[in-house]
mmCIF file of C-alpha atoms in Angstrom:
data_model
loop_
_atom_site.group_PDB
_atom_site.id
_atom_site.type_symbol
_atom_site.label_atom_id
_atom_site.label_comp_id
_atom_site.label_asym_id
_atom_site.label_seq_id
_atom_site.Cartn_x
_atom_site.Cartn_y
_atom_site.Cartn_z
ATOM 1 C CA UNK E 1 -14.497 7.132 15.497
ATOM 2 C CA UNK E 2 -13.732 4.763 12.647
ATOM 3 C CA UNK E 3 -13.982 1.045 12.268
ATOM 4 C CA UNK E 4 -11.098 -0.481 10.319
ATOM 5 C CA UNK E 5 -11.907 -3.792 8.665
ATOM 6 C CA UNK E 6 -10.397 -5.892 5.898
ATOM 7 C CA UNK E 7 -11.623 -4.833 2.473
ATOM 8 C CA UNK E 8 -14.235 -7.142 0.955
ATOM 9 C CA UNK E 9 -15.258 -7.581 -2.688
ATOM 10 C CA UNK E 10 -18.332 -5.448 -1.918
ATOM 11 C CA UNK E 11 -16.037 -2.520 -1.035
ATOM 12 C CA UNK E 12 -14.138 -2.586 -4.337
ATOM 13 C CA UNK E 13 -15.959 0.073 -6.390
ATOM 14 C CA UNK E 14 -16.418 2.420 -3.459
ATOM 15 C CA UNK E 15 -12.678 2.223 -2.745
ATOM 16 C CA UNK E 16 -11.916 2.845 -6.423
ATOM 17 C CA UNK E 17 -14.135 5.960 -6.304
ATOM 18 C CA UNK E 18 -12.228 7.157 -3.222
ATOM 19 C CA UNK E 19 -8.919 6.702 -5.060
ATOM 20 C CA UNK E 20 -10.314 8.652 -8.031
ATOM 21 C CA UNK E 21 -11.264 11.464 -5.630
ATOM 22 C CA UNK E 22 -7.887 11.540 -3.883
ATOM 23 C CA UNK E 23 -5.479 11.077 -6.771
ATOM 24 C CA UNK E 24 -4.889 12.843 -10.050
ATOM 25 C CA UNK E 25 -6.432 11.560 -13.260
ATOM 26 C CA UNK E 26 -4.205 8.963 -14.866
ATOM 27 C CA UNK E 27 -3.179 7.405 -11.554
ATOM 28 C CA UNK E 28 -3.340 3.971 -13.168
ATOM 29 C CA UNK E 29 -0.594 4.977 -15.606
ATOM 30 C CA UNK E 30 1.969 4.971 -12.767
ATOM 31 C CA UNK E 31 4.641 2.265 -12.835
ATOM 32 C CA UNK E 32 3.393 0.782 -9.562
ATOM 33 C CA UNK E 33 0.133 -0.106 -11.322
ATOM 34 C CA UNK E 34 2.060 -2.250 -13.845
ATOM 35 C CA UNK E 35 3.187 -4.346 -10.883
ATOM 36 C CA UNK E 36 -0.456 -4.793 -9.827
ATOM 37 C CA UNK E 37 -1.909 -5.695 -13.240
ATOM 38 C CA UNK E 38 -3.582 -9.088 -13.066
ATOM 39 C CA UNK E 39 -2.392 -9.709 -9.511
ATOM 40 C CA UNK E 40 -4.945 -9.883 -6.695
ATOM 41 C CA UNK E 41 -4.421 -7.679 -3.646
ATOM 42 C CA UNK E 42 -3.185 -9.463 -0.522
ATOM 43 C CA UNK E 43 -6.160 -10.872 1.345
ATOM 44 C CA UNK E 44 -6.424 -9.723 4.944
ATOM 45 C CA UNK E 45 -4.123 -6.694 4.600
ATOM 46 C CA UNK E 46 -6.123 -4.321 2.435
ATOM 47 C CA UNK E 47 -8.419 -2.377 4.783
ATOM 48 C CA UNK E 48 -11.205 0.173 4.727
ATOM 49 C CA UNK E 49 -12.106 2.730 7.383
ATOM 50 C CA UNK E 50 -15.764 3.601 7.905
ATOM 51 C CA UNK E 51 -17.360 6.026 10.317
ATOM 52 C CA UNK E 52 -20.306 5.178 12.585
ATOM 53 C CA UNK E 53 -22.687 5.858 9.680
ATOM 54 C CA UNK E 54 -20.863 3.418 7.415
ATOM 55 C CA UNK E 55 -19.358 6.181 5.245
ATOM 56 C CA UNK E 56 -15.979 5.304 3.729
ATOM 57 C CA UNK E 57 -13.293 7.635 5.059
ATOM 58 C CA UNK E 58 -10.146 5.851 3.921
ATOM 59 C CA UNK E 59 -8.657 2.753 2.367
ATOM 60 C CA UNK E 60 -5.325 0.990 1.965
ATOM 61 C CA UNK E 61 -4.286 -1.852 -0.308
ATOM 62 C CA UNK E 62 -1.281 -4.172 -0.541
ATOM 63 C CA UNK E 63 0.068 -6.220 -3.425
ATOM 64 C CA UNK E 64 2.706 -8.941 -3.523
ATOM 65 C CA UNK E 65 5.848 -8.203 -5.532
ATOM 66 C CA UNK E 66 9.275 -9.747 -5.973
ATOM 67 C CA UNK E 67 12.719 -8.224 -5.797
ATOM 68 C CA UNK E 68 14.797 -10.903 -7.428
ATOM 69 C CA UNK E 69 13.523 -14.036 -5.696
ATOM 70 C CA UNK E 70 12.577 -12.199 -2.487
ATOM 71 C CA UNK E 71 8.918 -11.549 -1.660
ATOM 72 C CA UNK E 72 7.767 -8.131 -0.486
ATOM 73 C CA UNK E 73 4.544 -6.241 0.027
ATOM 74 C CA UNK E 74 3.858 -3.192 -2.113
ATOM 75 C CA UNK E 75 1.792 -0.770 -0.026
ATOM 76 C CA UNK E 76 -0.546 1.450 -1.945
ATOM 77 C CA UNK E 77 -2.543 3.177 -2.634
ATOM 78 C CA UNK E 78 -3.502 4.551 0.745
ATOM 79 C CA UNK E 79 -6.078 7.313 0.659
ATOM 80 C CA UNK E 80 -8.115 9.379 3.079
ATOM 81 C CA UNK E 81 -11.118 11.316 1.829
ATOM 82 C CA UNK E 82 -10.290 15.047 1.663
ATOM 83 C CA UNK E 83 -12.967 15.846 4.256
ATOM 84 C CA UNK E 84 -11.386 13.359 6.695
ATOM 85 C CA UNK E 85 -7.719 14.326 6.358
ATOM 86 C CA UNK E 86 -5.858 15.503 9.431
ATOM 87 C CA UNK E 87 -7.709 13.126 11.760
ATOM 88 C CA UNK E 88 -4.981 10.455 11.947
ATOM 89 C CA UNK E 89 -6.852 8.089 9.677
ATOM 90 C CA UNK E 90 -3.877 7.511 7.354
ATOM 91 C CA UNK E 91 -1.712 6.553 10.327
ATOM 92 C CA UNK E 92 -4.416 4.224 11.646
ATOM 93 C CA UNK E 93 -4.786 2.498 8.272
ATOM 94 C CA UNK E 94 -1.043 1.975 7.899
ATOM 95 C CA UNK E 95 -0.409 0.783 11.442
ATOM 96 C CA UNK E 96 -3.490 -1.438 11.732
ATOM 97 C CA UNK E 97 -2.986 -3.106 8.373
ATOM 98 C CA UNK E 98 0.736 -3.716 8.924
ATOM 99 C CA UNK E 99 -0.050 -5.283 12.297
ATOM 100 C CA UNK E 100 -1.525 -8.173 10.291
ATOM 101 C CA UNK E 101 1.455 -8.602 7.939
ATOM 102 C CA UNK E 102 3.818 -10.714 10.088
ATOM 103 C CA UNK E 103 1.146 -13.238 11.113
ATOM 104 C CA UNK E 104 0.405 -13.695 7.406
ATOM 105 C CA UNK E 105 4.079 -14.470 6.727
ATOM 106 C CA UNK E 106 5.305 -11.140 5.334
ATOM 107 C CA UNK E 107 8.747 -9.839 6.363
ATOM 108 C CA UNK E 108 9.081 -6.563 4.432
ATOM 109 C CA UNK E 109 6.977 -3.828 2.885
ATOM 110 C CA UNK E 110 7.788 -1.162 0.309
ATOM 111 C CA UNK E 111 6.054 1.760 -1.363
ATOM 112 C CA UNK E 112 6.600 4.721 -3.628
ATOM 113 C CA UNK E 113 5.916 7.869 -1.661
ATOM 114 C CA UNK E 114 7.000 10.924 0.239
ATOM 115 C CA UNK E 115 9.890 10.106 2.608
ATOM 116 C CA UNK E 116 9.062 12.806 5.208
ATOM 117 C CA UNK E 117 5.479 11.509 5.523
ATOM 118 C CA UNK E 118 6.200 7.761 5.505
ATOM 119 C CA UNK E 119 9.353 8.141 7.595
ATOM 120 C CA UNK E 120 7.021 8.685 10.562
ATOM 121 C CA UNK E 121 5.982 5.040 10.153
ATOM 122 C CA UNK E 122 9.508 3.633 9.950
ATOM 123 C CA UNK E 123 9.955 3.721 6.161
ATOM 124 C CA UNK E 124 13.394 4.520 4.749
ATOM 125 C CA UNK E 125 14.799 4.965 1.244
ATOM 126 C CA UNK E 126 15.689 1.626 -0.368
ATOM 127 C CA UNK E 127 18.889 2.484 -2.220
ATOM 128 C CA UNK E 128 19.320 -0.978 -3.749
ATOM 129 C CA UNK E 129 15.721 -1.527 -4.911
ATOM 130 C CA UNK E 130 14.734 -0.371 -8.392
ATOM 131 C CA UNK E 131 11.116 0.301 -9.310
ATOM 132 C CA UNK E 132 10.143 0.283 -12.983
ATOM 133 C CA UNK E 133 10.675 3.659 -14.640
ATOM 134 C CA UNK E 134 9.770 6.400 -14.409
ATOM 135 C CA UNK E 135 10.100 6.300 -10.631
ATOM 136 C CA UNK E 136 12.183 8.722 -8.610
ATOM 137 C CA UNK E 137 14.592 6.501 -6.599
ATOM 138 C CA UNK E 138 14.311 8.860 -3.602
ATOM 139 C CA UNK E 139 10.624 7.891 -3.340
ATOM 140 C CA UNK E 140 11.249 4.112 -3.177
ATOM 141 C CA UNK E 141 10.833 3.371 0.525
ATOM 142 C CA UNK E 142 10.766 0.265 2.673
ATOM 143 C CA UNK E 143 10.156 -0.921 6.190
ATOM 144 C CA UNK E 144 11.274 -4.178 7.738
ATOM 145 C CA UNK E 145 8.441 -6.081 9.359
ATOM 146 C CA UNK E 146 10.887 -8.682 10.675
ATOM 147 C CA UNK E 147 14.240 -7.379 11.971
ATOM 148 C CA UNK E 148 16.833 -7.208 9.193
ATOM 149 C CA UNK E 149 14.334 -8.166 6.496
ATOM 150 C CA UNK E 150 15.800 -5.677 3.987
ATOM 151 C CA UNK E 151 19.435 -6.624 4.685
ATOM 152 C CA UNK E 152 21.065 -7.692 1.416
ATOM 153 C CA UNK E 153 17.854 -7.291 -0.601
ATOM 154 C CA UNK E 154 18.233 -5.432 -3.872
ATOM 155 C CA UNK E 155 17.434 -5.442 -7.547
ATOM 156 C CA UNK E 156 14.506 -4.738 -9.799
ATOM 157 C CA UNK E 157 10.964 -4.948 -8.485
ATOM 158 C CA UNK E 158 8.801 -7.195 -10.632
ATOM 159 C CA UNK E 159 5.272 -8.514 -10.742
ATOM 160 C CA UNK E 160 4.476 -11.365 -8.351
ATOM 161 C CA UNK E 161 3.347 -13.600 -11.214
ATOM 162 C CA UNK E 162 6.356 -13.030 -13.508
#
């Protein structure tokens, strides 16, 4: 059993170590990280999952971005420790964290990821949304939090502060 709670500043380095464990070296060179540079994660949406002993099993973070003048959440990274994979923890992190998005005023969420995996959570390819290169357009996915939130939205994704 895991307890999912919003990430706190005290969790930061432990979450970073989890991401280092789960992702290839150089993960911060990805284009999605350029969108995060100097921008704080969205308070209340980034979550950690700990077991009964307080051991970190997974984490998820969200960042604000803009597509033209439209606000969106950028989901990622989401990671589950290799010894905890296959237990449904990734699903729990995604679903629990997104449950908090609408009450915080967010209408849409996007990510760069594997369509067969994220399609299980309602994510679809965003044909009109362009991530900074080099990003495979088939991996740019979105999910409407509010009905129709992606209708008519398109263009280049840019940093929240730009």
